[in-house]
XYZ file of C-alpha atoms in Angstrom:
694
model
C 0.000 0.000 0.000
C 1.288 3.431 -0.848
C -0.369 6.819 -1.010
C 2.208 9.171 -2.518
C 5.660 10.273 -1.357
C 6.052 13.293 0.877
C 2.505 14.606 0.583
C 1.215 11.576 2.498
C 3.570 11.964 5.455
C 0.534 12.224 7.712
C -0.491 8.700 6.751
C 0.882 7.072 9.903
C -0.144 9.908 12.238
C -3.262 9.632 14.322
C -5.491 12.670 14.669
C -4.625 14.628 17.828
C -6.367 13.414 20.965
C -6.819 10.152 19.882
C 6.314 -15.389 18.941
C 4.720 -17.458 17.125
C 1.804 -18.045 14.823
C -1.801 -19.056 15.283
C -3.223 -21.376 12.647
C -6.882 -21.437 11.809
C -6.950 -23.902 8.955
C -10.168 -25.297 7.606
C -11.242 -27.097 4.522
C -7.893 -28.660 3.539
C -6.650 -32.184 4.170
C -4.644 -32.456 7.367
C -0.969 -33.333 6.908
C 0.304 -36.575 8.372
C 2.479 -36.364 11.443
C 6.229 -36.516 10.756
C 6.517 -39.873 12.490
C 4.047 -41.399 10.032
C 5.918 -40.341 6.927
C 8.059 -42.729 4.952
C 11.832 -42.044 4.784
C 11.405 -40.759 1.219
C 8.643 -38.411 2.344
C 10.765 -37.139 5.235
C 13.688 -36.473 2.864
C 11.573 -34.341 0.540
C 10.003 -32.480 3.447
C 13.423 -31.853 4.994
C 14.644 -30.455 1.662
C 11.623 -28.162 1.437
C 12.170 -26.987 5.020
C 15.843 -26.232 4.409
C 14.994 -24.289 1.265
C 12.316 -22.287 3.084
C 14.778 -21.414 5.832
C 17.444 -20.345 3.335
C 15.154 -17.984 1.460
C 13.277 -16.844 4.563
C 16.496 -15.617 6.165
C 16.567 -11.828 6.138
C 19.307 -9.668 4.627
C 22.614 -9.837 6.466
C 23.141 -6.170 5.575
C 20.046 -4.042 6.033
C 21.747 -0.658 6.078
C 25.353 0.518 6.017
C 27.161 3.771 6.857
C 30.764 4.926 6.396
C 32.309 7.223 9.014
C 33.397 10.719 7.893
C 37.070 9.729 8.051
C 36.458 6.466 6.210
C 37.960 4.375 9.024
C 34.828 2.732 10.409
C 31.724 1.136 8.932
C 28.430 0.729 10.798
C 26.374 -2.215 9.561
C 22.773 -2.876 10.567
C 22.385 -6.638 10.300
C 19.460 -9.004 10.701
C 20.083 -11.552 13.437
C 17.973 -14.423 14.783
C 14.207 -14.283 14.368
C 13.009 -10.684 14.226
C 16.041 -9.236 16.005
C 18.775 -7.060 14.553
C 22.057 -5.560 15.625
C 24.407 -2.705 14.785
C 27.997 -3.786 14.234
C 30.912 -1.360 14.009
C 33.692 -2.574 11.738
C 37.176 -1.090 12.123
C 38.741 -1.015 8.650
C 42.394 -0.898 9.779
C 42.045 -3.572 12.460
C 39.692 -5.721 10.349
C 37.546 -6.336 13.439
C 33.924 -5.718 14.345
C 31.936 -5.164 17.515
C 28.226 -5.466 18.260
C 27.158 -2.127 19.796
C 23.336 -2.110 19.707
C 20.553 -4.685 19.444
C 16.786 -4.723 19.062
C 14.359 -7.583 19.560
C 12.107 -6.732 16.622
C 9.102 -7.257 18.917
C 8.201 -4.438 19.074
C 11.418 -2.378 18.750
C 13.228 -2.294 15.414
C 16.399 -0.441 14.484
C 15.588 1.353 11.243
C 18.824 3.224 10.541
C 22.250 3.850 12.116
C 24.552 6.490 10.620
C 27.720 8.297 11.659
C 27.568 11.797 13.122
C 31.343 11.960 13.607
C 34.088 9.340 13.451
C 33.332 8.526 17.083
C 29.547 8.800 17.390
C 26.465 7.249 15.767
C 22.829 8.300 15.484
C 20.245 5.505 15.237
C 16.508 5.548 14.633
C 14.362 2.974 16.440
C 10.732 2.261 15.511
C 7.960 0.382 17.275
C 4.206 -0.150 17.097
C 1.951 0.558 20.039
C -1.769 0.986 20.703
C -3.513 4.118 21.950
C -7.227 4.847 22.105
C -7.891 1.696 20.109
C -5.504 2.672 17.297
C -2.256 1.009 16.300
C 0.429 3.652 16.030
C 3.977 3.681 14.671
C 6.487 5.428 16.926
C 10.050 6.506 16.152
C 12.857 7.757 18.405
C 16.466 8.857 17.821
C 19.364 7.594 19.939
C 23.039 8.606 19.861
C 25.945 6.491 21.092
C 29.704 6.194 20.872
C 31.367 3.877 18.376
C 31.816 1.285 21.140
C 28.151 1.494 22.191
C 28.837 3.686 25.212
C 27.177 6.944 26.281
C 23.791 5.977 24.813
C 21.365 8.905 24.917
C 17.911 9.573 23.528
C 18.141 12.526 21.167
C 14.446 12.933 20.391
C 12.907 15.773 22.362
C 10.969 14.778 25.454
C 7.209 15.167 25.322
C 5.910 18.009 27.445
C 3.231 17.524 30.056
C -0.099 18.533 28.617
C 0.794 17.784 25.003
C -2.354 17.117 22.998
C -0.525 15.144 20.338
C 0.538 11.520 20.663
C 4.231 12.148 20.012
C 4.614 9.527 17.316
C 7.576 11.039 15.473
C 10.922 11.337 17.212
C 12.199 13.536 14.406
C 14.339 13.029 11.337
C 17.803 14.288 10.415
C 17.765 16.860 7.591
C 21.431 17.897 7.865
C 24.432 16.004 9.290
C 26.485 19.212 9.317
C 30.088 19.244 8.220
C 31.835 20.926 11.158
C 32.576 17.753 13.134
C 30.890 19.182 16.236
C 28.650 16.182 16.795
C 25.500 18.247 16.218
C 22.765 17.603 13.643
C 19.689 19.406 12.353
C 16.573 17.449 13.283
C 12.885 18.031 12.629
C 10.678 18.228 15.703
C 6.894 17.859 15.807
C 5.331 20.158 18.399
C 1.762 19.807 19.687
C -0.562 22.257 21.346
C -0.912 21.834 25.109
C -3.793 21.709 27.523
C -4.376 25.247 28.737
C -6.890 24.744 31.545
C -5.530 26.047 34.860
C -2.222 27.354 33.493
C -0.890 30.407 31.711
C 2.203 28.563 30.460
C 0.657 26.237 27.887
C 1.890 26.568 24.302
C -0.614 26.999 21.482
C 2.003 26.660 18.754
C 1.939 23.388 16.816
C 3.554 21.964 13.708
C 7.005 20.795 12.691
C 10.114 22.862 13.322
C 13.866 22.320 13.119
C 16.364 22.142 15.988
C 20.119 21.838 16.122
C 20.951 19.151 18.676
C 24.315 18.369 20.191
C 24.157 14.571 20.345
C 26.504 14.362 23.340
C 25.353 17.209 25.607
C 21.771 17.113 24.227
C 21.693 20.910 24.055
C 18.916 22.039 21.716
C 18.883 25.262 19.676
C 15.832 26.220 17.649
C 16.625 26.801 13.981
C 13.064 26.967 12.646
C 10.066 27.534 14.929
C 7.214 25.059 14.491
C 4.976 26.241 11.688
C 1.316 25.314 11.429
C 0.915 22.569 8.848
C 4.665 22.186 8.237
C 5.553 18.567 7.499
C 9.076 18.638 6.086
C 12.183 20.740 5.454
C 15.192 20.565 3.137
C 18.590 22.005 3.987
C 21.459 22.787 1.644
C 23.647 20.159 3.348
C 25.718 22.891 5.005
C 23.475 23.899 7.887
C 21.019 26.253 6.175
C 17.319 25.393 5.817
C 16.144 26.392 2.337
C 12.787 24.654 1.666
C 9.681 24.005 3.793
C 6.591 21.946 2.916
C 3.242 22.973 4.423
C 0.259 20.625 4.164
C -3.234 22.021 3.897
C -5.625 20.559 6.463
C -9.280 20.904 7.393
C -10.368 22.160 10.804
C -10.862 18.561 11.941
C -7.194 17.741 11.211
C -7.657 15.766 8.011
C -5.057 16.510 5.332
C -6.557 17.843 2.126
C -3.969 16.299 -0.192
C -2.239 19.570 -1.007
C 1.257 20.649 0.031
C 2.670 24.115 -0.609
C 6.470 24.234 -0.833
C 8.238 27.472 0.053
C 11.874 28.501 -0.215
C 14.331 31.081 1.029
C 16.867 33.001 -0.995
C 20.479 32.841 0.234
C 20.897 34.899 3.385
C 17.169 35.619 3.636
C 14.641 34.684 6.303
C 11.346 35.244 4.534
C 9.602 32.364 2.760
C 8.620 32.600 -0.901
C 6.316 30.256 -2.868
C 8.076 27.491 -4.786
C 5.396 25.008 -5.884
C 2.231 23.203 -4.888
C 1.815 19.436 -5.012
C -1.687 17.996 -5.146
C -2.450 14.346 -4.466
C -5.222 13.007 -6.689
C -6.582 9.550 -7.324
C -4.638 9.552 -10.596
C -1.292 10.522 -9.009
C 0.567 13.535 -7.678
C 0.590 16.808 -9.598
C 3.196 19.556 -9.243
C 6.921 20.000 -8.624
C 8.019 18.133 -5.506
C 11.524 19.128 -4.300
C 13.860 16.441 -2.973
C 17.260 18.125 -2.583
C 18.932 21.537 -2.582
C 22.208 22.231 -4.380
C 23.933 25.101 -2.526
C 26.488 25.813 -5.252
C 23.876 26.024 -7.995
C 21.354 27.705 -5.651
C 18.661 25.387 -6.943
C 16.273 22.632 -5.869
C 16.034 19.266 -7.606
C 12.665 17.560 -7.745
C 10.149 15.630 -9.836
C 7.217 16.770 -11.941
C 5.308 15.813 -15.065
C 7.275 15.737 -18.318
C 4.904 14.900 -21.150
C 2.915 12.269 -19.285
C 5.985 10.751 -17.597
C 7.712 11.947 -14.448
C 10.900 13.888 -15.091
C 13.658 15.419 -12.980
C 13.687 19.216 -12.850
C 15.992 21.841 -11.399
C 14.376 25.064 -10.155
C 16.429 28.130 -9.248
C 16.058 29.499 -5.724
C 17.225 33.033 -6.606
C 13.778 34.515 -7.111
C 13.772 34.103 -10.892
C 11.712 30.904 -10.895
C 13.917 29.513 -13.665
C 12.983 25.884 -14.299
C 15.019 23.339 -16.251
C 14.182 19.774 -17.275
C 17.302 17.821 -16.339
C 16.329 14.264 -17.281
C 13.323 12.517 -18.807
C 12.651 9.222 -20.548
C 9.931 8.686 -23.162
C 9.060 5.183 -21.875
C 9.146 5.402 -18.074
C 9.293 7.787 -15.136
C 12.565 9.178 -13.854
C 11.921 8.224 -10.247
C 15.142 8.255 -8.230
C 17.553 11.040 -7.334
C 21.158 9.900 -6.847
C 23.017 11.628 -4.018
C 26.287 10.924 -2.254
C 28.023 11.785 1.000
C 27.053 13.587 4.170
C 25.880 16.671 2.271
C 23.701 14.507 0.027
C 25.318 15.997 -3.032
C 23.207 15.406 -6.137
C 25.228 13.366 -8.636
C 22.602 11.892 -10.952
C 19.222 10.262 -11.377
C 17.863 6.913 -12.498
C 14.908 5.194 -14.124
C 13.869 1.606 -14.776
C 12.983 0.319 -18.240
C 13.558 -3.431 -18.521
C 16.460 -2.830 -16.127
C 17.385 0.172 -13.972
C 19.736 2.686 -15.541
C 21.792 5.300 -13.672
C 22.564 8.610 -15.350
C 25.409 10.439 -13.608
C 25.812 14.213 -13.848
C 29.105 13.999 -11.971
C 31.848 13.195 -14.556
C 34.110 11.385 -12.074
C 31.343 9.101 -10.820
C 30.168 8.492 -14.376
C 33.637 7.239 -15.287
C 33.966 5.270 -12.058
C 30.549 3.675 -12.524
C 31.525 2.487 -16.005
C 34.840 1.106 -14.710
C 33.127 -0.763 -11.885
C 30.644 -2.192 -14.360
C 33.536 -3.693 -16.304
C 35.230 -4.929 -13.100
C 32.013 -6.547 -11.799
C 30.327 -7.814 -14.977
C 28.149 -10.432 -13.259
C 26.581 -7.894 -10.879
C 25.442 -4.998 -13.088
C 23.197 -3.389 -10.455
C 25.764 -0.975 -8.970
C 24.796 1.736 -6.483
C 26.934 4.229 -4.576
C 25.644 3.963 -1.019
C 27.833 6.230 1.134
C 31.078 8.174 1.155
C 33.655 9.588 3.525
C 33.582 13.345 4.106
C 36.200 13.931 1.397
C 34.608 11.303 -0.879
C 37.917 9.471 -1.227
C 36.357 6.291 0.172
C 33.055 5.002 -1.185
C 30.709 2.233 -0.097
C 28.919 0.643 -3.010
C 26.468 -2.184 -3.624
C 26.656 -4.616 -6.551
C 24.084 -7.308 -7.336
C 21.984 -8.885 -10.084
C 18.857 -10.934 -10.667
C 20.590 -14.153 -9.613
C 22.960 -12.623 -7.046
C 21.490 -11.004 -3.900
C 24.535 -8.750 -3.926
C 27.356 -7.618 -1.694
C 28.805 -4.372 -0.381
C 32.275 -3.102 -1.219
C 34.628 -0.393 0.058
C 36.372 1.472 -2.744
C 39.445 3.601 -2.071
C 39.851 6.224 -4.804
C 43.557 7.072 -4.299
C 44.675 3.432 -4.486
C 41.798 2.303 -6.750
C 41.413 -0.665 -4.390
C 38.063 -2.470 -4.152
C 37.481 -4.646 -1.067
C 34.387 -6.670 -0.274
C 32.693 -5.762 3.004
C 29.905 -8.310 3.260
C 27.428 -10.369 1.232
C 23.750 -9.533 1.641
C 22.616 -13.171 1.807
C 25.656 -15.366 2.507
C 23.431 -18.399 3.146
C 22.587 -18.482 -0.571
C 26.215 -18.412 -1.720
C 26.193 -22.088 -2.721
C 22.589 -22.141 -3.955
C 21.983 -21.998 -7.682
C 19.602 -19.115 -8.295
C 17.338 -18.365 -11.226
C 17.779 -15.764 -13.923
C 15.015 -13.208 -14.508
C 13.823 -12.343 -18.019
C 12.012 -9.134 -18.956
C 9.029 -10.158 -21.121
C 5.787 -8.690 -22.421
C 2.391 -10.262 -22.962
C -0.829 -9.082 -24.566
C -3.745 -7.958 -22.445
C -7.250 -8.713 -23.658
C -7.480 -5.278 -25.321
C -4.159 -5.750 -27.126
C -2.028 -3.656 -24.774
C 1.520 -4.918 -24.215
C 2.031 -5.529 -20.485
C 5.657 -5.564 -19.227
C 6.551 -8.331 -16.806
C 9.421 -10.370 -15.364
C 9.603 -14.130 -15.817
C 11.618 -16.213 -13.372
C 12.109 -19.836 -14.367
C 13.544 -22.695 -12.294
C 17.360 -22.583 -11.999
C 19.067 -24.143 -14.992
C 16.545 -22.724 -17.488
C 19.039 -20.241 -18.919
C 18.975 -21.424 -22.524
C 17.300 -19.551 -25.387
C 14.175 -21.682 -25.152
C 11.562 -21.539 -22.419
C 10.594 -24.797 -20.694
C 6.978 -25.886 -20.956
C 4.498 -27.653 -18.744
C 5.631 -26.222 -15.406
C 3.596 -25.443 -12.324
C 3.335 -21.658 -12.537
C 2.584 -18.656 -10.368
C 1.435 -15.141 -11.225
C 2.838 -12.794 -8.560
C 1.381 -9.242 -8.723
C 3.307 -6.620 -6.761
C 2.033 -4.537 -3.846
C 1.390 -0.821 -3.840
C -0.622 -0.462 -6.007
C 1.462 2.650 -6.779
C 4.663 0.654 -7.165
C 6.282 -1.609 -9.768
C 8.509 -4.653 -10.003
C 12.083 -4.313 -11.272
C 14.784 -6.601 -12.600
C 16.881 -7.878 -9.707
C 16.919 -10.369 -6.866
C 13.539 -11.108 -5.258
C 13.487 -13.616 -2.407
C 9.864 -14.646 -2.960
C 10.081 -15.365 -6.670
C 13.498 -17.002 -6.234
C 12.119 -19.331 -3.566
C 9.255 -20.517 -5.754
C 11.554 -20.879 -8.769
C 13.868 -23.028 -6.647
C 10.871 -25.242 -5.895
C 10.190 -25.760 -9.595
C 7.653 -23.049 -10.401
C 7.686 -20.537 -13.225
C 6.926 -17.109 -11.718
C 5.522 -14.173 -13.717
C 5.467 -10.687 -12.138
C 3.322 -8.307 -14.240
C 3.543 -4.515 -14.062
C -0.188 -4.251 -14.643
C -1.903 -0.977 -15.495
C -2.249 0.825 -12.178
C 1.459 0.328 -11.473
C 3.638 3.393 -11.058
C 6.752 4.097 -13.092
C 5.133 4.135 -16.551
C 3.448 7.526 -16.549
C 0.008 8.873 -15.735
C -1.856 7.090 -18.551
C -0.564 3.712 -17.319
C -1.355 4.568 -13.694
C -4.941 5.399 -14.731
C -7.141 6.140 -11.702
C -4.961 3.860 -9.500
C -5.266 0.137 -8.820
C -8.420 0.463 -6.713
C -10.667 2.707 -8.805
C -9.315 1.092 -11.990
C -9.361 -2.378 -10.484
C -11.101 -3.961 -13.459
C -8.198 -2.982 -15.722
C -5.488 -3.828 -13.169
C -6.969 -7.198 -12.218
C -7.770 -7.894 -15.861
C -4.069 -7.493 -16.664
C -3.163 -9.805 -13.779
C -5.545 -12.446 -15.072
C -4.212 -11.998 -18.596
C -0.764 -12.792 -17.166
C -2.148 -16.157 -16.104
C -3.740 -16.720 -19.495
C -0.405 -15.930 -21.158
C 1.329 -18.605 -19.073
C -1.283 -21.150 -20.109
C -1.486 -20.152 -23.784
C 2.302 -20.174 -24.161
C 2.527 -23.630 -22.652
C 4.810 -22.450 -19.822
C 2.120 -23.375 -17.308
C 0.830 -26.924 -17.320
C -2.961 -27.149 -17.556
C -4.508 -27.049 -14.095
C -1.184 -26.081 -12.459
C -1.604 -22.295 -12.299
C -1.655 -20.380 -8.975
C -1.479 -16.759 -7.858
C 0.524 -15.357 -4.931
C 0.564 -11.743 -3.705
C 1.449 -9.498 -0.755
C -0.486 -6.358 0.309
C -2.172 -4.992 -2.841
C -0.739 -8.086 -4.539
C -2.751 -10.147 -2.047
C -5.817 -8.093 -2.918
C -5.156 -8.757 -6.607
C -4.766 -12.492 -5.925
C -8.171 -12.663 -4.244
C -9.964 -10.276 -6.585
C -8.615 -12.122 -9.625
C -10.664 -15.138 -8.561
C -13.751 -12.996 -8.037
C -13.359 -11.738 -11.608
C -12.511 -15.133 -13.187
C -13.231 -17.973 -10.725
C -11.882 -20.746 -12.959
C -8.468 -19.339 -13.923
C -6.275 -19.948 -10.860
C -6.346 -23.243 -8.977
C -4.795 -21.929 -5.744
C -4.508 -18.506 -4.069
C -1.944 -17.277 -1.523
C -2.530 -13.780 -0.123
C -0.205 -12.125 2.418
C -1.502 -9.088 4.351
C -4.177 -8.493 1.699
C -6.743 -5.756 1.355
C -10.034 -7.640 1.163
C -12.763 -5.022 1.625
C -12.367 -1.462 0.355
C -14.885 -0.020 2.800
C -13.038 -1.686 5.685
C -9.800 -0.179 4.373
C -11.437 3.235 4.212
C -12.646 2.850 7.779
C -9.187 1.831 8.990
C -7.871 5.300 8.110
C -10.797 7.281 9.503
C -8.845 8.398 12.570
C -5.620 9.186 10.722
C -4.693 12.496 9.156
C -4.599 11.181 5.587
C -8.152 9.816 5.662
C -9.389 12.132 2.906
C -6.511 11.081 0.633
C -7.308 7.395 1.130
C -11.032 8.095 0.751
C -10.459 9.790 -2.603
C -8.164 7.021 -3.786
C -10.719 4.299 -3.042
C -13.606 6.267 -4.518
C -17.329 5.661 -4.079
C -20.145 3.866 -5.828
C -21.082 0.278 -6.710
C -17.555 -0.538 -7.977
C -16.293 -0.371 -4.369
C -18.415 -3.371 -3.415
C -17.773 -5.151 -6.718
C -14.043 -4.603 -6.225
C -13.942 -6.058 -2.696
C -13.084 -9.784 -2.496
C -14.760 -10.160 0.897
C -18.023 -8.953 -0.631
C -17.741 -11.574 -3.375
C -16.380 -14.565 -1.479
C -19.015 -16.873 -2.946
C -17.468 -16.397 -6.416
C -14.063 -17.734 -5.333
C -13.680 -21.421 -6.172
C -9.971 -22.055 -5.606
C -8.590 -22.907 -2.150
C -7.133 -19.886 -0.332
C -4.204 -19.512 2.068
C -3.746 -16.173 3.884
C -1.134 -14.745 6.254
C -1.241 -11.565 8.328
C 0.609 -9.908 11.224
C -1.598 -8.646 14.031
C 0.366 -5.341 14.371
C -0.028 -4.375 10.710
C -0.533 -0.586 10.586
C -0.637 -0.555 6.794
C -3.394 -3.087 6.109
C -5.226 -3.940 9.314
C -5.379 -7.581 10.362
C -9.163 -7.297 10.325
C -9.039 -7.491 6.521
C -7.798 -11.104 6.599
C -10.018 -12.078 9.506
C -13.047 -10.787 7.593
C -12.033 -12.604 4.411
C -11.485 -15.905 6.218
C -14.894 -15.575 7.861
C -16.639 -14.765 4.572
C -14.960 -17.651 2.745
C -15.941 -20.103 5.471
C -19.471 -18.725 5.431
C -19.612 -19.363 1.694
C -18.391 -22.936 2.211
C -15.020 -22.290 0.559
C -11.666 -23.798 1.490
C -9.453 -21.401 3.424
C -6.381 -21.644 5.647
C -5.508 -18.558 7.688
C -2.240 -18.010 9.593
C -1.960 -15.013 11.921
C 1.425 -14.017 13.333
C 1.552 -12.315 16.703
C 3.605 -9.184 17.263
C 4.524 -8.540 13.628
C 3.814 -5.725 11.184
C 3.075 -5.587 7.458
C 6.496 -6.858 6.376
C 6.460 -9.947 8.652
C 10.078 -9.080 9.396
C 11.106 -12.289 11.154
C 13.290 -15.029 9.653
C 11.447 -17.872 11.395
C 8.067 -16.485 10.341
C 9.161 -15.978 6.740
C 10.484 -19.540 6.608
C 7.162 -20.723 8.033
C 5.266 -18.666 5.438
C 7.330 -20.079 2.580
C 7.066 -23.650 3.800
C 3.317 -23.472 4.339
C 2.790 -21.751 0.973
C 4.815 -24.378 -0.886
C 3.000 -27.260 0.803
C -0.386 -25.626 0.166
C 0.348 -25.019 -3.517
C 1.601 -28.567 -4.080
C -1.443 -29.994 -2.382
C -3.864 -27.708 -4.236
C -2.229 -28.175 -7.646
C -1.863 -31.933 -7.261
C 1.938 -31.931 -7.326
C 4.068 -34.606 -5.726
C 5.338 -33.592 -2.278
C 8.991 -33.562 -3.302
C 8.626 -32.354 -6.898
C 11.206 -29.680 -7.641
C 13.315 -28.783 -10.649
C 15.531 -26.442 -8.676
C 18.284 -28.978 -7.948
């Protein structure tokens, strides 16, 4: 689920004032106990379990940061279960130390980056409940490189605050003076005023400079009503502010006015207005400020596709189209270093392409591409203060990737760590960009992953096959490693991931009214993906399933409501199942009006809700959901399971306690993969141990 970039920052905010799994399986044959299985059966089951554990294991590197002097690397790594840890690696000594841990239930370390060579700033997130709502909370903590002197940097809530204090702030400038201070946003709420003359009536988001050792705070920008975000120039000066329009009841109206300051000035001047509509965002949305050019980089429409623009901040309003592509959106700004220096942009056609504006990085990127030919996805992740040391990522469709440290003076490239070392000796599948025809003749782009060993020019036929629509719906699949599709390919399935109409990345005409209001087109494309697999002979007759997560789970269920006979098995993870229930979930959050407009009104809302059409679904269904999901409430799956049972349909439902939308737990993901594989084999009539991924 996604509802726009910065305009929807209020999505997770409530309006002011306001270890295991549980199985509930019905309708499917019970599996025999392990003790009753034959040795051959146990061997195949053990192989399936090992494979599920391998692919369910989370990334060994979740985030990485290079110290300003280039001597230390902080690595956020997934550890057992849902836990994670921050490790500090000393480059010269070639040693590492664990300095911070989180259980993952409910606390999760989101990011850990260097303030100075000796001190780190980490963001921790958690989910809690208040007034019957599930809320995401974030806090900032600073600590020394050895884990000592741990202090909470986020401002303390004041007594009498009317707000719930969800956001602990975000860093907008790491500063370059080595003082150990940072510029951080701070959300301020009005206070109760009864019985006191000291209560504050000022609310909104401001900016403070915080010394992360002494915790001294200095106000840089006072909280402004409606302010949601700021951009600095990377050198300590705030240049852009975004102000969201809101109704008297606190609901955001889907409109953000961006303002800017001229160099040396204090007054704000209008820059642009971004409006969120059901058919996408409209208007120039700034993402970075270039101090030397005195300009803001951001995205806006460029002939029906999103392009990258540069707008002068000198009062002239001069606007320049920097990069556009006639086929797809330019959707990523490339920055480097502590000052987030803009060095390029990228877009994804069949594969992602980086376009560097910086001549040195353009040359270096080409050289690295030649040095690492089997891992063409190369990204510059971080840099030392002088940019003489760079951290980069390199990966591919069949390689989860690894991180490297590159030293410019010596031109030495050293591997830091593999992302998924457990898969090092596992043969992975290649991913092919393909297109297929929709019913109206439109070419739909997609990615086809075949079982490992299917790398020849021909495409194998007669396979069990899966259509796997992506989440979002305002998102898209890209060429690269995907743990879900790779798992199923390793188990012998062909997997097709369509970028159906309603996906982002292909312009406004492709996005249409979004995947909910235009669900008939989006789901029609998903179903046509299944028909393509059958018509081409890739999928064996009667061996076609659909698997999806979030909106992909919605698409999996709704596909069967639209064409009950196409798919023979359905797996839906954290799915939207009833659009009115989804609308109601956001009623007490600030972005309710945005979600309401995206869903729309009228008879198509009911027709487009799988839970309202459960009697049309013939195929057996397996669903998974975390009970702390703040994105798609767990009630969606509970409702769907109840409606399917009421209609006499076959449904298995697995609910995981203490987990959010991503089910970010290695044991749970292995359980999900194992149960999904067993369910699909049973539903499609495959032999228990059948796999071509040897």
